[in-house]
PDB file of C-alpha atoms and ligand atoms in Angstrom:
ATOM      1  CA  MET U   1       7.492  23.139   0.233  1.00 54.00           C
ATOM      2  CA  THR U   2       8.478  22.380   3.710  1.00 56.00           C
ATOM      3  CA  PRO U   3      12.243  22.094   4.688  1.00 51.00           C
ATOM      4  CA  ASP U   4      13.008  18.480   5.899  1.00 54.00           C
ATOM      5  CA  LEU U   5      15.619  17.585   8.467  1.00 50.00           C
ATOM      6  CA  PHE U   6      18.231  17.046   5.787  1.00 48.00           C
ATOM      7  CA  GLY U   7      17.868  20.514   4.364  1.00 48.00           C
ATOM      8  CA  GLY U   8      16.090  19.316   1.380  1.00 53.00           C
ATOM      9  CA  LEU U   9      12.731  20.396   0.303  1.00 57.00           C
ATOM     10  CA  GLU U  10       9.712  18.074   0.480  1.00 71.00           C
ATOM     11  CA  ASP U  11       6.764  19.072  -1.554  1.00 76.00           C
ATOM     12  CA  THR U  12       3.721  19.294   0.742  1.00 82.00           C
ATOM     13  CA  THR U  13       1.319  20.986  -1.918  1.00 89.00           C
ATOM     14  CA  GLN U  14      -1.794  18.918  -2.349  1.00 91.00           C
ATOM     15  CA  ARG U  15      -2.844  18.183  -6.018  1.00 95.00           C
ATOM     16  CA  VAL U  16      -5.000  15.735  -7.726  1.00 96.00           C
ATOM     17  CA  GLU U  17      -3.522  14.027 -10.738  1.00 97.00           C
ATOM     18  CA  ALA U  18      -5.953  11.775 -12.860  1.00 97.00           C
ATOM     19  CA  LEU U  19      -4.467   8.503 -13.973  1.00 97.00           C
ATOM     20  CA  ALA U  20      -7.408   6.898 -15.792  1.00 97.00           C
ATOM     21  CA  ALA U  21     -11.119   6.620 -15.288  1.00 97.00           C
ATOM     22  CA  GLY U  22     -11.548   5.610 -11.560  1.00 98.00           C
ATOM     23  CA  ALA U  23      -7.802   6.177 -10.646  1.00 98.00           C
ATOM     24  CA  VAL U  24      -6.182   9.231  -9.144  1.00 98.00           C
ATOM     25  CA  VAL U  25      -2.811  10.234  -7.261  1.00 98.00           C
ATOM     26  CA  LEU U  26      -3.539  12.702  -4.410  1.00 98.00           C
ATOM     27  CA  ARG U  27      -0.196  14.199  -3.923  1.00 98.00           C
ATOM     28  CA  ALA U  28       0.711  14.877  -0.359  1.00 97.00           C
ATOM     29  CA  PHE U  29      -2.703  13.999   0.817  1.00 98.00           C
ATOM     30  CA  ALA U  30      -1.192  12.042   3.798  1.00 98.00           C
ATOM     31  CA  ALA U  31       1.795  14.407   4.469  1.00 97.00           C
ATOM     32  CA  ALA U  32       0.264  16.170   7.476  1.00 96.00           C
ATOM     33  CA  ASP U  33      -0.871  12.859   9.081  1.00 97.00           C
ATOM     34  CA  ALA U  34       2.459  10.952   8.202  1.00 97.00           C
ATOM     35  CA  HIS U  35       3.867  11.296  11.738  1.00 97.00           C
ATOM     36  CA  ALA U  36       0.781  10.293  13.660  1.00 98.00           C
ATOM     37  CA  LEU U  37       0.345   7.309  11.149  1.00 98.00           C
ATOM     38  CA  LEU U  38       3.724   6.088  11.594  1.00 98.00           C
ATOM     39  CA  GLY U  39       3.409   6.266  15.465  1.00 98.00           C
ATOM     40  CA  ALA U  40       0.167   4.178  15.241  1.00 98.00           C
ATOM     41  CA  LEU U  41       1.812   1.810  12.889  1.00 98.00           C
ATOM     42  CA  ALA U  42       4.715   1.244  15.092  1.00 98.00           C
ATOM     43  CA  THR U  43       2.045  -0.022  17.792  1.00 98.00           C
ATOM     44  CA  VAL U  44       0.625  -2.331  15.172  1.00 98.00           C
ATOM     45  CA  THR U  45       3.817  -3.800  14.147  1.00 98.00           C
ATOM     46  CA  ALA U  46       5.050  -4.320  17.699  1.00 98.00           C
ATOM     47  CA  ARG U  47       1.948  -6.776  17.858  1.00 98.00           C
ATOM     48  CA  ALA U  48       2.123  -8.124  14.385  1.00 98.00           C
ATOM     49  CA  PRO U  49       5.817  -7.887  13.228  1.00 98.00           C
ATOM     50  CA  PHE U  50       6.999  -7.497   9.702  1.00 98.00           C
ATOM     51  CA  ARG U  51       7.727 -10.851   7.964  1.00 98.00           C
ATOM     52  CA  HIS U  52       8.656 -12.109   4.572  1.00 98.00           C
ATOM     53  CA  MET U  53       5.898 -14.311   3.318  1.00 97.00           C
ATOM     54  CA  GLU U  54       6.346 -17.252   1.032  1.00 97.00           C
ATOM     55  CA  THR U  55       4.714 -17.240  -2.345  1.00 95.00           C
ATOM     56  CA  PRO U  56       2.510 -20.206  -3.626  1.00 94.00           C
ATOM     57  CA  GLY U  57       5.532 -21.202  -5.611  1.00 95.00           C
ATOM     58  CA  GLY U  58       7.831 -21.228  -2.700  1.00 96.00           C
ATOM     59  CA  PHE U  59       9.877 -17.952  -3.020  1.00 95.00           C
ATOM     60  CA  ARG U  60      10.414 -15.626  -0.122  1.00 96.00           C
ATOM     61  CA  MET U  61       8.848 -12.159  -0.763  1.00 96.00           C
ATOM     62  CA  SER U  62      11.451  -9.352  -0.708  1.00 96.00           C
ATOM     63  CA  VAL U  63       8.844  -6.930   0.647  1.00 97.00           C
ATOM     64  CA  ALA U  64       8.306  -7.386   4.376  1.00 98.00           C
ATOM     65  CA  MET U  65       4.628  -7.388   5.357  1.00 98.00           C
ATOM     66  CA  SER U  66       2.120  -7.049   8.255  1.00 98.00           C
ATOM     67  CA  ASN U  67      -1.627  -6.162   8.468  1.00 98.00           C
ATOM     68  CA  CYS U  68      -4.164  -4.459  10.529  1.00 98.00           C
ATOM     69  CA  GLY U  69      -7.861  -4.603  10.400  1.00 98.00           C
ATOM     70  CA  ALA U  70     -10.487  -7.370  10.742  1.00 98.00           C
ATOM     71  CA  LEU U  71      -8.802  -9.388   7.829  1.00 98.00           C
ATOM     72  CA  GLY U  72      -5.141  -9.553   6.737  1.00 98.00           C
ATOM     73  CA  TRP U  73      -3.651 -10.438   3.395  1.00 98.00           C
ATOM     74  CA  VAL U  74      -1.459 -13.602   3.625  1.00 98.00           C
ATOM     75  CA  SER U  75       0.476 -15.633   1.225  1.00 97.00           C
ATOM     76  CA  ASP U  76       1.975 -19.264   1.739  1.00 96.00           C
ATOM     77  CA  ARG U  77       2.295 -22.417  -0.166  1.00 96.00           C
ATOM     78  CA  ARG U  78      -1.466 -22.789  -0.008  1.00 96.00           C
ATOM     79  CA  GLY U  79      -1.930 -19.482  -1.958  1.00 95.00           C
ATOM     80  CA  TYR U  80      -3.057 -15.984  -1.410  1.00 95.00           C
ATOM     81  CA  ARG U  81      -5.996 -15.104   0.698  1.00 96.00           C
ATOM     82  CA  TYR U  82      -7.406 -12.978   3.589  1.00 97.00           C
ATOM     83  CA  ALA U  83      -7.190 -14.397   7.182  1.00 98.00           C
ATOM     84  CA  ALA U  84      -8.848 -13.091  10.326  1.00 98.00           C
ATOM     85  CA  ARG U  85      -5.810 -14.195  12.371  1.00 98.00           C
ATOM     86  CA  ASP U  86      -2.040 -13.512  11.968  1.00 98.00           C
ATOM     87  CA  PRO U  87      -0.679 -16.977  11.125  1.00 98.00           C
ATOM     88  CA  ASP U  88       2.610 -16.228  13.101  1.00 97.00           C
ATOM     89  CA  SER U  89       0.958 -15.657  16.404  1.00 98.00           C
ATOM     90  CA  ASP U  90      -2.606 -17.105  15.886  1.00 98.00           C
ATOM     91  CA  GLU U  91      -3.868 -13.847  17.356  1.00 98.00           C
ATOM     92  CA  ALA U  92      -6.439 -11.440  15.626  1.00 98.00           C
ATOM     93  CA  TRP U  93      -4.624  -8.682  13.621  1.00 98.00           C
ATOM     94  CA  PRO U  94      -4.607  -5.351  15.363  1.00 98.00           C
ATOM     95  CA  SER U  95      -7.272  -2.957  14.445  1.00 98.00           C
ATOM     96  CA  ILE U  96      -6.832  -0.187  11.810  1.00 98.00           C
ATOM     97  CA  PRO U  97      -5.788   2.971  13.766  1.00 98.00           C
ATOM     98  CA  PRO U  98      -8.530   5.606  13.754  1.00 98.00           C
ATOM     99  CA  CYS U  99      -6.351   8.172  11.936  1.00 98.00           C
ATOM    100  CA  LEU U 100      -5.703   5.724   9.106  1.00 98.00           C
ATOM    101  CA  LEU U 101      -9.242   4.727   8.742  1.00 98.00           C
ATOM    102  CA  ARG U 102     -10.349   8.473   8.637  1.00 98.00           C
ATOM    103  CA  LEU U 103      -7.533   9.212   6.084  1.00 98.00           C
ATOM    104  CA  ALA U 104      -8.554   6.309   3.909  1.00 98.00           C
ATOM    105  CA  GLY U 105     -12.194   7.355   4.015  1.00 98.00           C
ATOM    106  CA  ASP U 106     -11.366  11.082   2.943  1.00 98.00           C
ATOM    107  CA  ALA U 107      -8.970   9.966   0.237  1.00 98.00           C
ATOM    108  CA  ALA U 108     -11.837   7.916  -1.213  1.00 98.00           C
ATOM    109  CA  VAL U 109     -14.209  10.767  -1.016  1.00 98.00           C
ATOM    110  CA  GLN U 110     -11.616  12.936  -2.895  1.00 98.00           C
ATOM    111  CA  ALA U 111     -11.547  10.320  -5.657  1.00 98.00           C
ATOM    112  CA  GLY U 112     -15.247   9.882  -6.074  1.00 98.00           C
ATOM    113  CA  PHE U 113     -15.934   6.796  -3.858  1.00 98.00           C
ATOM    114  CA  PRO U 114     -17.805   8.100  -0.841  1.00 98.00           C
ATOM    115  CA  GLY U 115     -18.727   5.529   2.030  1.00 97.00           C
ATOM    116  CA  PHE U 116     -15.455   3.552   1.787  1.00 98.00           C
ATOM    117  CA  VAL U 117     -14.924   1.652   5.131  1.00 97.00           C
ATOM    118  CA  PRO U 118     -12.052  -0.737   4.717  1.00 98.00           C
ATOM    119  CA  ASP U 119     -11.841  -3.956   6.887  1.00 98.00           C
ATOM    120  CA  ALA U 120      -8.162  -4.892   5.766  1.00 98.00           C
ATOM    121  CA  CYS U 121      -4.829  -2.819   5.515  1.00 98.00           C
ATOM    122  CA  LEU U 122      -1.867  -4.507   4.151  1.00 98.00           C
ATOM    123  CA  ILE U 123       1.331  -2.896   5.435  1.00 98.00           C
ATOM    124  CA  ASN U 124       4.271  -3.212   3.096  1.00 98.00           C
ATOM    125  CA  ARG U 125       7.816  -2.204   3.894  1.00 98.00           C
ATOM    126  CA  TYR U 126      10.223  -1.895   0.962  1.00 98.00           C
ATOM    127  CA  ALA U 127      14.150  -1.732   1.457  1.00 98.00           C
ATOM    128  CA  PRO U 128      16.236  -0.388  -1.363  1.00 97.00           C
ATOM    129  CA  GLY U 129      16.470  -3.190  -4.141  1.00 97.00           C
ATOM    130  CA  THR U 130      12.909  -4.746  -3.217  1.00 97.00           C
ATOM    131  CA  ARG U 131      10.257  -4.673  -5.763  1.00 96.00           C
ATOM    132  CA  LEU U 132       6.650  -5.753  -6.195  1.00 96.00           C
ATOM    133  CA  SER U 133       5.756  -7.702  -9.334  1.00 94.00           C
ATOM    134  CA  LEU U 134       2.932  -7.053 -11.704  1.00 96.00           C
ATOM    135  CA  HIS U 135      -0.500  -8.136 -10.204  1.00 96.00           C
ATOM    136  CA  GLN U 136      -4.057  -7.335  -9.761  1.00 97.00           C
ATOM    137  CA  ASP U 137      -5.675  -7.001  -6.296  1.00 96.00           C
ATOM    138  CA  ARG U 138      -8.275  -9.576  -6.689  1.00 95.00           C
ATOM    139  CA  ASN U 139      -8.584 -11.648  -3.452  1.00 94.00           C
ATOM    140  CA  GLU U 140     -11.269  -9.308  -2.119  1.00 95.00           C
ATOM    141  CA  ARG U 141     -14.803 -10.555  -2.135  1.00 91.00           C
ATOM    142  CA  ASP U 142     -16.402  -7.658  -3.812  1.00 88.00           C
ATOM    143  CA  PHE U 143     -14.779  -5.176  -6.321  1.00 96.00           C
ATOM    144  CA  SER U 144     -17.187  -2.408  -5.641  1.00 96.00           C
ATOM    145  CA  ALA U 145     -14.993  -0.712  -3.211  1.00 98.00           C
ATOM    146  CA  PRO U 146     -11.728   1.139  -4.443  1.00 98.00           C
ATOM    147  CA  ILE U 147      -8.222   0.510  -3.183  1.00 98.00           C
ATOM    148  CA  VAL U 148      -6.642   3.253  -1.287  1.00 98.00           C
ATOM    149  CA  SER U 149      -2.785   2.950  -1.150  1.00 98.00           C
ATOM    150  CA  VAL U 150      -0.620   5.581   0.990  1.00 98.00           C
ATOM    151  CA  SER U 151       2.972   6.099   0.324  1.00 98.00           C
ATOM    152  CA  LEU U 152       5.232   6.894   3.274  1.00 98.00           C
ATOM    153  CA  GLY U 153       9.135   7.316   3.493  1.00 98.00           C
ATOM    154  CA  ILE U 154      11.642   7.011   0.516  1.00 98.00           C
ATOM    155  CA  PRO U 155      10.235   7.307  -3.011  1.00 98.00           C
ATOM    156  CA  ALA U 156       9.295   4.509  -5.358  1.00 98.00           C
ATOM    157  CA  VAL U 157       8.075   4.145  -9.065  1.00 98.00           C
ATOM    158  CA  PHE U 158       4.711   2.705  -9.228  1.00 98.00           C
ATOM    159  CA  LEU U 159       3.624   1.236 -12.632  1.00 98.00           C
ATOM    160  CA  PHE U 160      -0.100   1.406 -13.175  1.00 98.00           C
ATOM    161  CA  GLY U 161      -1.098  -0.859 -16.186  1.00 98.00           C
ATOM    162  CA  GLY U 162      -4.393  -1.974 -17.786  1.00 98.00           C
ATOM    163  CA  LEU U 163      -6.933  -4.622 -17.439  1.00 98.00           C
ATOM    164  CA  GLN U 164      -4.635  -6.994 -19.319  1.00 98.00           C
ATOM    165  CA  ARG U 165      -1.329  -8.222 -17.980  1.00 98.00           C
ATOM    166  CA  GLY U 166       0.509  -7.030 -21.336  1.00 97.00           C
ATOM    167  CA  ASP U 167      -1.019  -3.484 -21.475  1.00 98.00           C
ATOM    168  CA  ARG U 168       1.110  -0.467 -21.270  1.00 97.00           C
ATOM    169  CA  SER U 169       1.937   0.932 -17.899  1.00 97.00           C
ATOM    170  CA  LEU U 170       1.929   4.495 -16.807  1.00 97.00           C
ATOM    171  CA  ARG U 171       5.247   5.237 -14.856  1.00 98.00           C
ATOM    172  CA  ILE U 172       4.278   7.073 -11.598  1.00 98.00           C
ATOM    173  CA  PRO U 173       6.870   8.344  -9.117  1.00 98.00           C
ATOM    174  CA  LEU U 174       5.483   8.215  -5.625  1.00 98.00           C
ATOM    175  CA  PHE U 175       6.692  10.203  -2.670  1.00 97.00           C
ATOM    176  CA  HIS U 176       6.125  10.450   0.963  1.00 98.00           C
ATOM    177  CA  GLY U 177       2.441  11.421   1.684  1.00 98.00           C
ATOM    178  CA  ASP U 178       1.052  10.614  -1.715  1.00 98.00           C
ATOM    179  CA  VAL U 179      -2.065   8.514  -1.881  1.00 98.00           C
ATOM    180  CA  VAL U 180      -3.279   6.522  -5.032  1.00 98.00           C
ATOM    181  CA  VAL U 181      -6.920   5.510  -5.265  1.00 98.00           C
ATOM    182  CA  TRP U 182      -8.226   3.106  -7.981  1.00 98.00           C
ATOM    183  CA  GLY U 183     -11.767   1.719  -8.098  1.00 98.00           C
ATOM    184  CA  GLY U 184     -14.692   1.412 -10.460  1.00 98.00           C
ATOM    185  CA  PRO U 185     -13.463   0.812 -13.864  1.00 98.00           C
ATOM    186  CA  ALA U 186      -9.875   0.876 -12.731  1.00 98.00           C
ATOM    187  CA  ARG U 187     -10.320  -1.483  -9.819  1.00 98.00           C
ATOM    188  CA  LEU U 188      -8.912  -4.513 -11.608  1.00 98.00           C
ATOM    189  CA  ARG U 189      -5.850  -2.658 -13.337  1.00 98.00           C
ATOM    190  CA  PHE U 190      -2.516  -4.402 -13.025  1.00 98.00           C
ATOM    191  CA  HIS U 191       0.108  -2.655 -11.051  1.00 98.00           C
ATOM    192  CA  SER U 192       3.704  -3.044  -9.714  1.00 98.00           C
ATOM    193  CA  VAL U 193       6.401  -1.342  -7.907  1.00 98.00           C
ATOM    194  CA  LEU U 194       9.882  -1.090  -9.514  1.00 98.00           C
ATOM    195  CA  PRO U 195      13.052  -1.968  -7.311  1.00 98.00           C
ATOM    196  CA  LEU U 196      13.600   0.908  -4.974  1.00 98.00           C
ATOM    197  CA  LYS U 197      16.846   2.997  -5.153  1.00 98.00           C
ATOM    198  CA  GLU U 198      18.877   3.749  -2.038  1.00 98.00           C
ATOM    199  CA  ALA U 199      17.415   6.704  -0.153  1.00 97.00           C
ATOM    200  CA  SER U 200      16.761   7.910   3.349  1.00 97.00           C
ATOM    201  CA  HIS U 201      13.767   9.651   4.754  1.00 97.00           C
ATOM    202  CA  PRO U 202      13.683  11.507   8.125  1.00 96.00           C
ATOM    203  CA  LEU U 203      10.468   9.591   9.127  1.00 97.00           C
ATOM    204  CA  THR U 204      11.341   6.025   7.930  1.00 98.00           C
ATOM    205  CA  GLY U 205      15.006   5.856   7.488  1.00 97.00           C
ATOM    206  CA  GLU U 206      16.028   3.596   4.549  1.00 97.00           C
ATOM    207  CA  TYR U 207      12.453   2.340   3.987  1.00 98.00           C
ATOM    208  CA  ARG U 208       9.310   3.046   2.074  1.00 98.00           C
ATOM    209  CA  VAL U 209       6.209   1.951   3.860  1.00 98.00           C
ATOM    210  CA  ASN U 210       3.020   1.440   1.838  1.00 98.00           C
ATOM    211  CA  LEU U 211      -0.473   1.081   3.301  1.00 98.00           C
ATOM    212  CA  THR U 212      -2.987  -0.587   1.043  1.00 98.00           C
ATOM    213  CA  LEU U 213      -6.547  -0.303   2.552  1.00 98.00           C
ATOM    214  CA  ARG U 214      -9.242  -2.475   1.062  1.00 98.00           C
ATOM    215  CA  LYS U 215     -12.612  -3.759   1.659  1.00 98.00           C
ATOM    216  CA  ALA U 216     -11.917  -7.513   1.694  1.00 97.00           C
ATOM    217  CA  GLY U 217     -14.783  -9.426   3.295  1.00 95.00           C
TER     218      GLY U 217
HETATM  219  C1  LIG G   1       0.372  -3.160  -3.570  1.00 60.65           C
HETATM  220  O1  LIG G   1       0.025  -3.168  -4.729  1.00 60.65           O
HETATM  221  O2  LIG G   1       0.067  -3.979  -2.710  1.00 60.65           O
HETATM  222  C2  LIG G   1       1.258  -2.063  -3.030  1.00 60.65           C
HETATM  223  C3  LIG G   1       1.496  -0.862  -4.070  1.00 60.65           C
HETATM  224  C4  LIG G   1       2.526  -0.090  -3.465  1.00 60.65           C
HETATM  225  O3  LIG G   1       3.475  -0.358  -2.696  1.00 60.65           O
HETATM  226  O4  LIG G   1       2.654   1.206  -3.992  1.00 60.65           O
HETATM  227 FE1  LIG G   2      -1.726  -4.514  -5.250  1.00 60.65          FE
END
Protein backbone atom coordinates (compact mmCIF):
# COMPACT_ATOMS: atom_id res chain seq x y z
CA MET A 1 0.00 0.00 0.00
CA THR A 2 1.24 3.47 -0.86
CA PRO A 3 -0.24 6.64 0.66
CA ASP A 4 -1.65 8.86 -2.09
CA LEU A 5 -1.81 12.66 -2.12
CA PHE A 6 -5.27 12.71 -0.56
CA GLY A 7 -4.23 10.58 2.40
CA GLY A 8 -6.01 7.48 1.06
CA LEU A 9 -4.27 4.19 0.42
CA GLU A 10 -3.62 2.97 -3.06
CA ASP A 11 -2.96 -0.76 -3.33
CA THR A 12 0.27 -1.17 -5.26
CA THR A 13 0.67 -4.91 -4.53
CA GLN A 14 1.09 -6.83 -7.78
CA ARG A 15 -1.15 -9.92 -8.10
CA VAL A 16 -2.37 -12.01 -11.00
CA GLU A 17 -6.10 -12.85 -11.16
CA ALA A 18 -7.26 -15.38 -13.76
CA LEU A 19 -10.54 -14.42 -15.45
CA ALA A 20 -10.91 -17.20 -18.00
CA ALA A 21 -8.68 -19.33 -20.22
CA GLY A 22 -6.44 -16.76 -21.95
CA ALA A 23 -7.53 -13.79 -19.79
CA VAL A 24 -5.95 -12.28 -16.66
CA VAL A 25 -5.95 -9.11 -14.61
CA LEU A 26 -2.45 -8.05 -13.57
CA ARG A 27 -3.21 -5.94 -10.52
CA ALA A 28 -1.03 -2.81 -10.15
CA PHE A 29 1.25 -3.99 -12.97
CA ALA A 30 1.54 -0.44 -14.39
CA ALA A 31 1.48 1.41 -11.07
CA ALA A 32 5.22 2.13 -10.90
CA ASP A 33 5.30 3.38 -14.52
CA ALA A 34 2.08 5.40 -14.38
CA HIS A 35 3.71 8.78 -13.92
CA ALA A 36 6.10 8.25 -16.85
CA LEU A 37 3.30 6.84 -19.01
CA LEU A 38 1.04 9.83 -18.40
CA GLY A 39 3.90 12.21 -19.17
CA ALA A 40 4.57 10.46 -22.48
CA LEU A 41 0.85 10.42 -23.27
CA ALA A 42 0.62 14.18 -22.75
CA THR A 43 3.12 14.57 -25.61
CA VAL A 44 1.02 12.22 -27.77
CA THR A 45 -2.26 14.04 -27.11
CA ALA A 46 -0.66 17.44 -27.71
CA ARG A 47 -0.13 16.25 -31.31
CA ALA A 48 -3.25 14.10 -31.64
CA PRO A 49 -5.81 15.70 -29.29
CA PHE A 50 -8.66 13.78 -27.68
CA ARG A 51 -11.87 13.94 -29.70
CA HIS A 52 -15.37 12.47 -29.59
CA MET A 53 -15.74 10.25 -32.65
CA GLU A 54 -19.03 9.59 -34.38
CA THR A 55 -20.48 6.07 -34.53
CA PRO A 56 -21.55 4.63 -37.90
CA GLY A 57 -25.14 5.24 -36.70
CA GLY A 58 -24.44 8.95 -36.21
CA PHE A 59 -24.07 9.10 -32.41
CA ARG A 60 -21.28 11.04 -30.69
CA MET A 61 -19.18 8.69 -28.53
CA SER A 62 -19.11 9.82 -24.90
CA VAL A 63 -15.57 8.51 -24.39
CA ALA A 64 -12.90 10.89 -25.78
CA MET A 65 -10.28 9.10 -27.89
CA SER A 66 -6.88 9.44 -29.48
CA ASN A 67 -4.26 6.98 -30.74
CA CYS A 68 -0.58 6.33 -31.01
CA GLY A 69 1.20 3.76 -33.15
CA ALA A 70 1.48 2.99 -36.86
CA LEU A 71 -2.29 2.47 -36.92
CA GLY A 72 -5.09 4.21 -35.03
CA TRP A 73 -8.65 3.03 -34.43
CA VAL A 74 -11.22 5.42 -35.89
CA SER A 75 -15.00 5.54 -36.17
CA ASP A 76 -17.19 7.71 -38.37
CA ARG A 77 -20.27 7.43 -40.58
CA ARG A 78 -18.34 5.03 -42.85
CA GLY A 79 -17.71 2.52 -40.04
CA TYR A 80 -15.01 1.36 -37.63
CA ARG A 81 -11.48 0.78 -38.95
CA TYR A 82 -7.78 1.31 -38.47
CA ALA A 83 -6.12 4.25 -40.22
CA ALA A 84 -2.46 5.22 -40.56
CA ARG A 85 -3.30 8.94 -40.34
CA ASP A 86 -5.22 11.01 -37.85
CA PRO A 87 -8.33 12.11 -39.80
CA ASP A 88 -8.41 15.43 -37.88
CA SER A 89 -4.90 16.52 -38.94
CA ASP A 90 -4.11 14.17 -41.85
CA GLU A 91 -0.77 13.48 -40.08
CA ALA A 92 0.61 10.10 -39.02
CA TRP A 93 -0.34 9.18 -35.43
CA PRO A 94 2.45 9.79 -32.89
CA SER A 95 4.49 6.66 -32.22
CA ILE A 96 3.89 4.46 -29.17
CA PRO A 97 6.12 5.77 -26.34
CA PRO A 98 8.94 3.27 -25.58
CA CYS A 99 7.89 2.92 -21.91
CA LEU A 100 4.40 1.89 -23.04
CA LEU A 101 5.69 -0.56 -25.65
CA ARG A 102 7.88 -2.19 -23.01
CA LEU A 103 5.06 -2.36 -20.46
CA ALA A 104 2.69 -3.96 -22.99
CA GLY A 105 5.26 -6.60 -23.99
CA ASP A 106 6.03 -7.39 -20.33
CA ALA A 107 2.32 -7.66 -19.45
CA ALA A 108 1.72 -10.01 -22.39
CA VAL A 109 4.61 -12.24 -21.22
CA GLN A 110 3.07 -12.38 -17.72
CA ALA A 111 -0.22 -13.46 -19.28
CA GLY A 112 1.43 -16.18 -21.39
CA PHE A 113 1.72 -14.35 -24.72
CA PRO A 114 5.44 -13.79 -25.40
CA GLY A 115 6.56 -11.80 -28.47
CA PHE A 116 3.70 -9.26 -28.41
CA VAL A 117 4.65 -6.17 -30.41
CA PRO A 118 1.63 -3.85 -30.73
CA ASP A 119 1.31 -1.48 -33.69
CA ALA A 120 -1.77 0.35 -32.38
CA CYS A 121 -2.71 1.93 -29.08
CA LEU A 122 -6.18 3.38 -28.59
CA ILE A 123 -6.27 5.99 -25.82
CA ASN A 124 -9.69 6.28 -24.17
CA ARG A 125 -10.49 9.07 -21.75
CA TYR A 126 -13.57 8.56 -19.55
CA ALA A 127 -15.20 11.35 -17.57
CA PRO A 128 -17.71 10.44 -14.81
CA GLY A 129 -20.96 9.26 -16.41
CA THR A 130 -19.34 8.00 -19.62
CA ARG A 131 -19.46 4.34 -20.60
CA LEU A 132 -18.40 1.99 -23.36
CA SER A 133 -21.07 -0.34 -24.70
CA LEU A 134 -20.69 -4.10 -25.17
CA HIS A 135 -18.42 -5.01 -28.07
CA GLN A 136 -15.72 -7.36 -29.34
CA ASP A 137 -12.32 -6.10 -30.52
CA ARG A 138 -12.51 -7.46 -34.04
CA ASN A 139 -11.21 -4.78 -36.43
CA GLU A 140 -7.69 -6.21 -36.19
CA ARG A 141 -6.35 -8.26 -39.08
CA ASP A 142 -5.30 -11.28 -37.08
CA PHE A 143 -6.55 -12.52 -33.75
CA SER A 144 -3.44 -14.46 -32.73
CA ALA A 145 -2.06 -11.49 -30.74
CA PRO A 146 -3.66 -10.59 -27.39
CA ILE A 147 -5.21 -7.30 -26.29
CA VAL A 148 -3.36 -5.49 -23.48
CA SER A 149 -5.47 -2.91 -21.66
CA VAL A 150 -3.93 -0.51 -19.12
CA SER A 151 -6.12 1.39 -16.62
CA LEU A 152 -4.96 4.72 -15.18
CA GLY A 153 -6.73 7.23 -12.95
CA ILE A 154 -10.19 6.89 -11.42
CA PRO A 155 -11.75 3.41 -11.10
CA ALA A 156 -14.21 1.75 -13.46
CA VAL A 157 -16.18 -1.47 -13.59
CA PHE A 158 -15.20 -3.64 -16.55
CA LEU A 159 -17.67 -6.30 -17.67
CA PHE A 160 -15.96 -9.28 -19.27
CA GLY A 161 -18.42 -11.46 -21.14
CA GLY A 162 -18.26 -14.54 -23.31
CA LEU A 163 -18.00 -15.24 -27.02
CA GLN A 164 -21.74 -14.61 -27.56
CA ARG A 165 -23.26 -11.18 -26.94
CA GLY A 166 -25.85 -12.61 -24.53
CA ASP A 167 -23.39 -14.58 -22.36
CA ARG A 168 -23.08 -13.72 -18.67
CA SER A 169 -20.36 -11.21 -17.80
CA LEU A 170 -17.82 -11.14 -15.01
CA ARG A 171 -17.87 -7.83 -13.16
CA ILE A 172 -14.33 -6.61 -12.57
CA PRO A 173 -13.49 -3.36 -10.78
CA LEU A 174 -10.37 -1.86 -12.35
CA PHE A 175 -8.10 0.55 -10.51
CA HIS A 176 -5.17 2.78 -11.36
CA GLY A 177 -2.27 0.63 -12.60
CA ASP A 178 -4.28 -2.53 -13.35
CA VAL A 179 -3.63 -4.26 -16.67
CA VAL A 180 -6.07 -6.71 -18.30
CA VAL A 181 -4.77 -9.08 -20.98
CA TRP A 182 -7.02 -11.28 -23.12
CA GLY A 183 -5.94 -13.47 -26.01
CA GLY A 184 -5.99 -17.01 -27.39
CA PRO A 185 -9.37 -18.58 -26.59
CA ALA A 186 -10.51 -15.31 -24.92
CA ARG A 187 -9.47 -13.00 -27.75
CA LEU A 188 -13.00 -12.39 -29.07
CA ARG A 189 -14.85 -12.18 -25.76
CA PHE A 190 -17.38 -9.36 -25.50
CA HIS A 191 -16.61 -6.60 -22.98
CA SER A 192 -17.89 -3.22 -21.83
CA VAL A 193 -17.30 -0.48 -19.27
CA LEU A 194 -20.12 0.66 -16.94
CA PRO A 195 -20.80 4.41 -16.49
CA LEU A 196 -18.02 5.82 -14.31
CA LYS A 197 -18.75 7.20 -10.86
CA GLU A 198 -17.48 10.65 -9.85
CA ALA A 199 -14.00 10.37 -8.37
CA SER A 200 -10.66 12.05 -8.52
CA HIS A 201 -7.13 10.72 -8.82
CA PRO A 202 -3.92 12.63 -8.07
CA LEU A 203 -2.41 11.84 -11.49
CA THR A 204 -5.45 12.20 -13.79
CA GLY A 205 -7.91 14.44 -11.94
CA GLU A 206 -11.54 13.54 -12.72
CA TYR A 207 -10.67 11.13 -15.51
CA ARG A 208 -9.92 7.52 -16.23
CA VAL A 209 -7.46 6.90 -19.05
CA ASN A 210 -7.42 3.46 -20.66
CA LEU A 211 -4.78 2.34 -23.13
CA THR A 212 -5.63 -0.62 -25.36
CA LEU A 213 -2.64 -2.03 -27.17
CA ARG A 214 -3.23 -4.25 -30.15
CA LYS A 215 -1.56 -5.82 -33.15
CA ALA A 216 -3.92 -4.38 -35.73
CA GLY A 217 -2.12 -4.61 -39.09
C1 LIG B 1 -11.91 -0.97 -24.78
O1 LIG B 1 -12.54 -2.03 -24.79
O2 LIG B 1 -11.55 -0.42 -25.83
C2 LIG B 1 -11.56 -0.28 -23.50
C3 LIG B 1 -11.74 -1.07 -22.26
C4 LIG B 1 -11.51 -0.23 -21.02
O3 LIG B 1 -11.65 1.01 -21.06
O4 LIG B 1 -11.20 -0.81 -19.96
FE1 LIG C 1 -12.56 -3.24 -26.56
